[in-house]
C-alpha positions as a Markdown table, in Angstrom:
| # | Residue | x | y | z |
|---|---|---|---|---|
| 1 | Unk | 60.7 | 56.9 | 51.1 |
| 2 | Unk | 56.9 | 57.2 | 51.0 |
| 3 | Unk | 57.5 | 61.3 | 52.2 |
| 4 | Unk | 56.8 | 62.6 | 48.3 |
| 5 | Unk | 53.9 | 60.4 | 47.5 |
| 6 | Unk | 51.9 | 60.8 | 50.8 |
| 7 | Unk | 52.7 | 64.5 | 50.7 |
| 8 | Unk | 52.0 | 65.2 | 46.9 |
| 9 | Unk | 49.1 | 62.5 | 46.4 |
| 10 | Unk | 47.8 | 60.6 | 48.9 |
| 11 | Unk | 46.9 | 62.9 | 51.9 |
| 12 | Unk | 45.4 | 65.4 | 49.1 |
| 13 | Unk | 43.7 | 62.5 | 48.1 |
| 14 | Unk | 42.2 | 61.6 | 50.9 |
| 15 | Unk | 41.1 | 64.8 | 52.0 |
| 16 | Unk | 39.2 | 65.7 | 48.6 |
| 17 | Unk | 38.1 | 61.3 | 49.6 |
| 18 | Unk | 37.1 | 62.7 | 52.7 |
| 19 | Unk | 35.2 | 65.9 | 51.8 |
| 20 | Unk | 33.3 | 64.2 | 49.2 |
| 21 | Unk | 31.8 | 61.1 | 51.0 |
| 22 | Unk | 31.5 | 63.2 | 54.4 |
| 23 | Unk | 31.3 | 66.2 | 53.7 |
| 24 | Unk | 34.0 | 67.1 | 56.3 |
| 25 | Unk | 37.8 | 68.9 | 56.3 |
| 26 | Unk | 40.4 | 66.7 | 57.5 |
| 27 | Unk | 44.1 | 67.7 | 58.8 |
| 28 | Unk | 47.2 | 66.1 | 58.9 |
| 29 | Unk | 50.0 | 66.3 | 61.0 |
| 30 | Unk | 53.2 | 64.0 | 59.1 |
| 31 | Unk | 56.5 | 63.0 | 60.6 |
| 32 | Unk | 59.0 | 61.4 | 58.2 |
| 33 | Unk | 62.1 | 59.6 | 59.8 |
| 34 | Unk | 63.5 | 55.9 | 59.7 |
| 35 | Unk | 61.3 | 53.3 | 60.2 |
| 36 | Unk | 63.1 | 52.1 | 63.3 |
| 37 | Unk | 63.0 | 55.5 | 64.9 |
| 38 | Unk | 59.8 | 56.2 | 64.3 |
| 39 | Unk | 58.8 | 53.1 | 66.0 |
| 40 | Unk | 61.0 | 54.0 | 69.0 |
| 41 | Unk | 59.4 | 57.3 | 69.3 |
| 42 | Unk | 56.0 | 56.3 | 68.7 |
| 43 | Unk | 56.9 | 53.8 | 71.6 |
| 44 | Unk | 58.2 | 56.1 | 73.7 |
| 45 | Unk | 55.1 | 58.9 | 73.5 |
| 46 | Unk | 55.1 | 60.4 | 70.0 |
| 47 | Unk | 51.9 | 61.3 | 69.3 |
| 48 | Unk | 50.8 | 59.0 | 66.4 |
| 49 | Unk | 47.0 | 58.1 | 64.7 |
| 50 | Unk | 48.0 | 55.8 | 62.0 |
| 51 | Unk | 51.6 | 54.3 | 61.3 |
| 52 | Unk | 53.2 | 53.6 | 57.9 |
| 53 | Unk | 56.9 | 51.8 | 58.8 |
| 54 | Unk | 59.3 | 49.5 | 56.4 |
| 55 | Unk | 59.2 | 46.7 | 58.6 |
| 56 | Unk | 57.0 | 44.2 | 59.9 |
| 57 | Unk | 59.4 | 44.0 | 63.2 |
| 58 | Unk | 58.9 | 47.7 | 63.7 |
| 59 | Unk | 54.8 | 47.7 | 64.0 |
| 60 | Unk | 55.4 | 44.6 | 65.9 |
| 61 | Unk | 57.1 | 46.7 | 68.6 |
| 62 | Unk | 54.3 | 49.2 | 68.7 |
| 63 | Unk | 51.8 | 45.6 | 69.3 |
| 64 | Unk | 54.2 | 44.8 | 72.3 |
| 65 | Unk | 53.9 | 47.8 | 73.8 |
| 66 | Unk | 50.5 | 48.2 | 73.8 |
| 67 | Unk | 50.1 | 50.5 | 71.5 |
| 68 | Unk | 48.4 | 48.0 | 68.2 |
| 69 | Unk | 46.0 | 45.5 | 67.6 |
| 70 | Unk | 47.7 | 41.8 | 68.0 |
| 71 | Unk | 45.4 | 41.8 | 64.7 |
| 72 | Unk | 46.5 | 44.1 | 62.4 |
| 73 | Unk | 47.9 | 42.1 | 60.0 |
| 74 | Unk | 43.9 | 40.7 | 59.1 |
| 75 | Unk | 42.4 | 41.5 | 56.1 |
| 76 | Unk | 43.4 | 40.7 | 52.5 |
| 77 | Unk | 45.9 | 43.1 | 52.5 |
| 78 | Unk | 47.6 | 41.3 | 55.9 |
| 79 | Unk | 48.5 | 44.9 | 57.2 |
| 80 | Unk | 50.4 | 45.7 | 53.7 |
| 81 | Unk | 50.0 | 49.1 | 52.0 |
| 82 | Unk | 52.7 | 49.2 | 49.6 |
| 83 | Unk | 54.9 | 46.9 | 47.7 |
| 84 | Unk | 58.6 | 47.7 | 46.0 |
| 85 | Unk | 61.6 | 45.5 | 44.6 |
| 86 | Unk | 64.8 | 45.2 | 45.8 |
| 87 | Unk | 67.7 | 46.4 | 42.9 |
| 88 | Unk | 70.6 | 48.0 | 41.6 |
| 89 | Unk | 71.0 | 51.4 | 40.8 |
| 90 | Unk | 73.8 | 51.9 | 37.7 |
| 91 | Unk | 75.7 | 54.6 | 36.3 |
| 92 | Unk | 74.1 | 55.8 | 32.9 |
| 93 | Unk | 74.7 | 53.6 | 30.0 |
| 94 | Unk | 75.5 | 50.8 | 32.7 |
| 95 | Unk | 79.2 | 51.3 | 32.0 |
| 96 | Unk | 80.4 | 48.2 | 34.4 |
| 97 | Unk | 77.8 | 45.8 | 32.6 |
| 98 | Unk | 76.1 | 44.8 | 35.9 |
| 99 | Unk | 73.4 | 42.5 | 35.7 |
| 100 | Unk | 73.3 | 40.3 | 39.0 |
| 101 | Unk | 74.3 | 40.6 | 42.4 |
| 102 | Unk | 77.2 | 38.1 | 41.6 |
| 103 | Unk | 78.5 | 41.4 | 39.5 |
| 104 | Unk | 78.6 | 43.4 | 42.8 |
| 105 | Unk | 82.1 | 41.1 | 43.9 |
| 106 | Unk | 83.8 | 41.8 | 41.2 |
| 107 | Unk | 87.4 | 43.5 | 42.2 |
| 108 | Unk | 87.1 | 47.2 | 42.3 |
| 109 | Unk | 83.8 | 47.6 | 42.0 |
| 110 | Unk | 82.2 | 50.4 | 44.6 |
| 111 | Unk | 78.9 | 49.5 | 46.1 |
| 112 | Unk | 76.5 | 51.8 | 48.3 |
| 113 | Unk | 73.8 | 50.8 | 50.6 |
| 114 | Unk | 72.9 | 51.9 | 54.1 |
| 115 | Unk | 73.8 | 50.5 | 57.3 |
| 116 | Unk | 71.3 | 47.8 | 58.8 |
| 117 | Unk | 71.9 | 48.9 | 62.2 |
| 118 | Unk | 70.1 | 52.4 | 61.8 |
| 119 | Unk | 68.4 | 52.0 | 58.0 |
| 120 | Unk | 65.3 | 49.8 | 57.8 |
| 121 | Unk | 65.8 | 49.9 | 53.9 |
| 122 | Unk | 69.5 | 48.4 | 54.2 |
| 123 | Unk | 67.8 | 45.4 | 55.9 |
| 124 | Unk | 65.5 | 44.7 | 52.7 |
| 125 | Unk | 68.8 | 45.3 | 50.2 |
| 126 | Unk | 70.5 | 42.8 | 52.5 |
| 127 | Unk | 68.2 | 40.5 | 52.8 |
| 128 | Unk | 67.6 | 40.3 | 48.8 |
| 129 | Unk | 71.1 | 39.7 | 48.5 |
| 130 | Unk | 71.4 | 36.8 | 51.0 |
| 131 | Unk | 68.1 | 35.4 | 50.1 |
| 132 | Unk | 68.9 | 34.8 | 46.2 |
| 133 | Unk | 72.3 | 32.9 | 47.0 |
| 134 | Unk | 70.2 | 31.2 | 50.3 |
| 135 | Unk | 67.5 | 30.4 | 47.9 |
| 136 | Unk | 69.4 | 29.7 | 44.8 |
| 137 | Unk | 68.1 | 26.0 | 45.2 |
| 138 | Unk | 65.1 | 26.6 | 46.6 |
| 139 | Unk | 64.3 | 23.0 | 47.9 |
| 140 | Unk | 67.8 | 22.8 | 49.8 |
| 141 | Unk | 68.4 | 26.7 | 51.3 |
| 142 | Unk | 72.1 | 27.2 | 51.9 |
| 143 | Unk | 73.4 | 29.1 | 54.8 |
| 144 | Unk | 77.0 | 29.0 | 54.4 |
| 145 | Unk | 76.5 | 29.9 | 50.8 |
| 146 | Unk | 74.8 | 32.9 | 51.6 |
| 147 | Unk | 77.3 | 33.9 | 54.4 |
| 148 | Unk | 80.1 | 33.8 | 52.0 |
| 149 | Unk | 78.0 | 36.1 | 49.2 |
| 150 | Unk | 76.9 | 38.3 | 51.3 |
| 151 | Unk | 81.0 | 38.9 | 52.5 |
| 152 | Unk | 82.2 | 39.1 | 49.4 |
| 153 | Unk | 79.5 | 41.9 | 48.3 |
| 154 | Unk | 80.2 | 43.7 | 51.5 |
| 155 | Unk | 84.1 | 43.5 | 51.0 |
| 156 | Unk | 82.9 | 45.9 | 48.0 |
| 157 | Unk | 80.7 | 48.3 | 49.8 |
| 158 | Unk | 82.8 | 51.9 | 50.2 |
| 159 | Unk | 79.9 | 53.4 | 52.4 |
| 160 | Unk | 77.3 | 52.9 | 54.7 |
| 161 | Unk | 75.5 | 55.6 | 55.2 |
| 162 | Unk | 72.3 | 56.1 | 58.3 |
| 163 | Unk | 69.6 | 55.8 | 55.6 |
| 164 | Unk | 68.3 | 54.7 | 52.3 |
| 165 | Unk | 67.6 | 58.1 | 51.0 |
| 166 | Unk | 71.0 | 59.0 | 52.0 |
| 167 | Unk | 72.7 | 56.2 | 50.4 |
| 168 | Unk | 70.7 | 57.9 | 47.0 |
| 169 | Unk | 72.2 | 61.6 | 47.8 |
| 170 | Unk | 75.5 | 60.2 | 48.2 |
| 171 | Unk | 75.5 | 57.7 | 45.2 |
| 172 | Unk | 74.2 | 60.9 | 43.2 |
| 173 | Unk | 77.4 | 62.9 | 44.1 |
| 174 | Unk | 78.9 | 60.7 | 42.4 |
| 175 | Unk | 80.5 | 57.9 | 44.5 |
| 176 | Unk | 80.1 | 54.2 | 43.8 |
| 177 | Unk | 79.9 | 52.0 | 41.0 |
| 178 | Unk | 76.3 | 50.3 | 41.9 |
| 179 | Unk | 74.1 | 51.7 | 44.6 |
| 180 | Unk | 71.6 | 48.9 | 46.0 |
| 181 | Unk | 68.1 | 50.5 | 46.8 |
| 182 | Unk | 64.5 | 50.2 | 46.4 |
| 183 | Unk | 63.0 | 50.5 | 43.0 |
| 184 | Unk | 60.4 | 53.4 | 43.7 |
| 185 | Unk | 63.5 | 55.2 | 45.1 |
| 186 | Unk | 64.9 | 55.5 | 41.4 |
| 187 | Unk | 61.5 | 55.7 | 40.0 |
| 188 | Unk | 60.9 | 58.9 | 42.7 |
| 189 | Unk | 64.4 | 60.0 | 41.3 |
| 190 | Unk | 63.1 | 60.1 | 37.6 |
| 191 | Unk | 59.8 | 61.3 | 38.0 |
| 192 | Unk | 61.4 | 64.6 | 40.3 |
| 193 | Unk | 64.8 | 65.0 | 37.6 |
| 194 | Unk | 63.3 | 64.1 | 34.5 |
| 195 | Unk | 66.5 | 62.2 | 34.2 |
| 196 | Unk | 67.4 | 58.3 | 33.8 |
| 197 | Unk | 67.9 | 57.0 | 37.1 |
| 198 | Unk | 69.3 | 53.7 | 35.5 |
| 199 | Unk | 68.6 | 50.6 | 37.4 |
| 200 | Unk | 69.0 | 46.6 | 36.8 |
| 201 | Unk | 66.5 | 44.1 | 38.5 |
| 202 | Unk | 68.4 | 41.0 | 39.4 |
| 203 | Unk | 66.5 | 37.8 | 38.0 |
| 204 | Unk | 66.2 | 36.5 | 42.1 |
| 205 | Unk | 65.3 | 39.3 | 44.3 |
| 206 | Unk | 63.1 | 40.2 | 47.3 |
| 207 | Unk | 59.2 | 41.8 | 47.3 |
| 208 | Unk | 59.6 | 45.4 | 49.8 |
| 209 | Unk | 56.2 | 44.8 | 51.6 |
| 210 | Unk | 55.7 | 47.7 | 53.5 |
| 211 | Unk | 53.1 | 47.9 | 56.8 |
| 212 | Unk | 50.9 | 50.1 | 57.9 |
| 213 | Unk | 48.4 | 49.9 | 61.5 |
| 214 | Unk | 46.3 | 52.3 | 63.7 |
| 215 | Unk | 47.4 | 53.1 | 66.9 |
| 216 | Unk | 44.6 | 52.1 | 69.1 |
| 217 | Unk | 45.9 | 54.0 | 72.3 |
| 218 | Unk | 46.2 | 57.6 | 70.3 |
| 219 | Unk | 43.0 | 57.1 | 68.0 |
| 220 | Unk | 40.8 | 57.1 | 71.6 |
| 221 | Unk | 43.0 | 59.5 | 73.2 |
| 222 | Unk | 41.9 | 62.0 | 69.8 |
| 223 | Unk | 38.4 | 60.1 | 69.4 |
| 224 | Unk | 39.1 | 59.9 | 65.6 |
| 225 | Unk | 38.8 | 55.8 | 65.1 |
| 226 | Unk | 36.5 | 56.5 | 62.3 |
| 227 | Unk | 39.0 | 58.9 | 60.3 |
| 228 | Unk | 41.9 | 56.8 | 61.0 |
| 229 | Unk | 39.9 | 53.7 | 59.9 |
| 230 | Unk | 39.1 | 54.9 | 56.7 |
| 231 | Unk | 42.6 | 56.4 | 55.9 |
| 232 | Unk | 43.7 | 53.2 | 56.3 |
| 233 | Unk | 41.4 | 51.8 | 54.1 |
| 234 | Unk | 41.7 | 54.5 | 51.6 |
| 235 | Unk | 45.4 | 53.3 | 51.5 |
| 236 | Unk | 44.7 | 50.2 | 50.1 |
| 237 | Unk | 41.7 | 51.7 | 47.8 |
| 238 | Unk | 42.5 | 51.5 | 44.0 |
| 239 | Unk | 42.9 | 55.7 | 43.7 |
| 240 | Unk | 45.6 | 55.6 | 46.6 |
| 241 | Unk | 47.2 | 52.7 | 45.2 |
| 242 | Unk | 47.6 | 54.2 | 41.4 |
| 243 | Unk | 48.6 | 57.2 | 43.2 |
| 244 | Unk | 51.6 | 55.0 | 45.0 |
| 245 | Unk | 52.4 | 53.8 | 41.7 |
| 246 | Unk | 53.0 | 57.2 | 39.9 |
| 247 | Unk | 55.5 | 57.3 | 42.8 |
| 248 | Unk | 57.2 | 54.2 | 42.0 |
| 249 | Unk | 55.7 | 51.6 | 44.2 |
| 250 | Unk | 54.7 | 48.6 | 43.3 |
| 251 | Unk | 50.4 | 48.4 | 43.6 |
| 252 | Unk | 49.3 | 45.4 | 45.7 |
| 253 | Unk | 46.5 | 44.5 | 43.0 |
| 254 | Unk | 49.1 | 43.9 | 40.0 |
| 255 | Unk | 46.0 | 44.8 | 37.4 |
| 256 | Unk | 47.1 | 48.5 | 38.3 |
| 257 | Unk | 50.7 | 47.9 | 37.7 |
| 258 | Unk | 51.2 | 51.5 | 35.1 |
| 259 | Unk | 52.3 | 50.5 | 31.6 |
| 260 | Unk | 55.9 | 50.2 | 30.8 |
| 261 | Unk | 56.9 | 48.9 | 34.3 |
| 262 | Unk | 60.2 | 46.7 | 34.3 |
| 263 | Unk | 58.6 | 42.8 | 34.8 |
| 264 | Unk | 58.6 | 41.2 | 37.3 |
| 265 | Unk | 61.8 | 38.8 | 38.2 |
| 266 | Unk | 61.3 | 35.5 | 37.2 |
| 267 | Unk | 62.9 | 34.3 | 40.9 |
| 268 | Unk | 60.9 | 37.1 | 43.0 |
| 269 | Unk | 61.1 | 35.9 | 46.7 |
| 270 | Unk | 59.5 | 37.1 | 49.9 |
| 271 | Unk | 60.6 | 37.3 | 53.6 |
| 272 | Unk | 57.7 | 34.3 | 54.0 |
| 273 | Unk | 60.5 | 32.5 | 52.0 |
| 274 | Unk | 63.2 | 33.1 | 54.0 |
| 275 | Unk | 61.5 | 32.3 | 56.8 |
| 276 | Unk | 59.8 | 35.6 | 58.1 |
| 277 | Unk | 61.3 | 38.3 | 60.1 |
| 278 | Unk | 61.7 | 36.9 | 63.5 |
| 279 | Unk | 64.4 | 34.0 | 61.6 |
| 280 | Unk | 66.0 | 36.3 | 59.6 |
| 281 | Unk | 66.5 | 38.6 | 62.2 |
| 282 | Unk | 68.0 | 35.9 | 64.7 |
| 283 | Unk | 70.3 | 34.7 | 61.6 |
| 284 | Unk | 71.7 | 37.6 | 60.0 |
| 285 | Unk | 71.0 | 40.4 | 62.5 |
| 286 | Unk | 71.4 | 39.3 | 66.2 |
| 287 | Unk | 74.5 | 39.3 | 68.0 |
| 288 | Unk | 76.7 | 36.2 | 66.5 |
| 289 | Unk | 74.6 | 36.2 | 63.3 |
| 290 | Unk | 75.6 | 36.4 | 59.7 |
| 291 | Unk | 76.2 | 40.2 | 59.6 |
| 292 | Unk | 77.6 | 40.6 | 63.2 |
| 293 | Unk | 79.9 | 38.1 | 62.3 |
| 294 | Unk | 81.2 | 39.9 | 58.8 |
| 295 | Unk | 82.5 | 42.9 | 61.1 |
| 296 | Unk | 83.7 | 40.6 | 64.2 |
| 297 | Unk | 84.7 | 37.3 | 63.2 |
| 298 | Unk | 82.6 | 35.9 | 65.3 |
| 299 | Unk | 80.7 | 32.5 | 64.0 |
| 300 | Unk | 76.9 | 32.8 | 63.6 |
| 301 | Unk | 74.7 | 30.1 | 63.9 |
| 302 | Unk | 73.4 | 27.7 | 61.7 |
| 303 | Unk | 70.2 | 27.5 | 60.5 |
């Protein structure tokens, strides 16, 4: 999802960045793919300076191997480049009146979003979902609660495709009521179509924090540490981060948030609140958690 802005506006930017305050060219070589597979390839060999993934678990994989700092989550920033919301794409004019995610279990209803097993996306739209009924008392999290939701929503959802961005391309032909998606996704939609792109923000949803780290063992194979430490930098910078918002990212410094932006939710939550990855993962994820046990019948475990 960060393909148009990175190509478009911030790897321009950071070469004109680049030439200015040294006086040097700079070249880029991108790959694009799912944040999962990325972080599989990268793992297995793929030759990678600097790594921009969806989820925390993903860069975490690239630490185990080797490959990143145990530390790259220091700084202000904690290893973020990029923030996004959680919501629900609509037909134009919002002709089923959908306004929560309680809307999404009505009968008949069609829902999109991708499938958590191969989309690192579908595991933020999940998670939102679960999270606002697991958090809907925030002092006394409910599990079962959240099961149940999250099975009724699913009993809705008429397909699943490998990825976000495809879950968007089929939505836009036409299937589905309700497609559940990141916001900059729809923004990215409207800024290339000129058209709506129509979307609701539920009033509980999740913060998309998206990571990004060097990898140590490529930047001293190339010898290009100081490159790959300011692009990094330069991500965070106030130029690349209006840039991200033009693109329909949230900025990490809300003072650049662009005019007009939808508010945010008044019950905004983030994986920090339900828990961090490593719980969410073993609850929902893992064999005999939440979703495993949707398709098999098999009873998670409690938290």
């Amino acid at each position: 999802m960060v393909r148009e802005a990175f190509r478009e506006g911030i790897l321009p930017g950071f070469a004109a960045f680049w030439k200015r305050t040294r006086g040097r060219e700079v070249r880029f070589e991108e790959s694009y793919n799912g944040s999962g597979a990325q972080s599989r390839a990268i793992a297995s060999g793929f030759d990678a300076d600097v790594a921009v993934l969806s989820l925390e678990g993903d860069i975490d994989r690239l630490v185990k191997e080797g490959l990143v700092d145990r530390d790259w989550r220091s700084g202000r920033s904690g290893g973020l480049i990029s923030r996004s919301l959680v919501v629900i794409g609509v037909r134009a004019g919002n002709p089923k009146r959908i306004g929560d995610w309680e809307d999404l279990t009505r009968p008949g209803l069609n829902v999109l979003y991708p499938d958590p097993k191969t989309s690192g996306g579908a595991r933020w739209n999940i998670n939102a979902i679960y999270g606002a009924r697991l958090l809907e008392d925030p002092k006394r999290p409910d599990p079962e609660a959240a099961r149940e939701f999250l099975a009724r929503v699913q009993a809705n959802v008429v397909n699943m495709d490998a990825s976000g961005r495809q879950s968007m391309a089929t939505f836009e032909r036409g299937t589905g009521d309700a497609v559940v998606t990141y916001e900059n996704e729809l923004l990215l939609q409207r800024k290339a179509t000129g058209g709506e792109a129509p979307y609701v923000v539920p009033p509980a949803t999740l913060l998309i924090e998206g990571p990004a780290a060097i990898v140590e063992t490529s930047v001293k194979r190339h010898g290009n540490r100081e490159v790959a430490a300011a692009f990094l930098d330069y991500l965070r910078s106030d130029e690349a981060q209006r840039i991200l918002a033009e693109y329909g990212f949230r900025p990490l410094d809300s003072r650049l948030e662009p005019p007009g932006r939808v508010p945010l939710p008044p019950r905004l939550f983030t994986m920090k609140d339900l828990g961090g990855w490593k719980r969410i993962n073993k609850d929902v994820y893992d064999p005999g958690g939440v979703w495993d046990s949707l398709f098999t019948r098999a009873k998670g475990p409690k938290s």
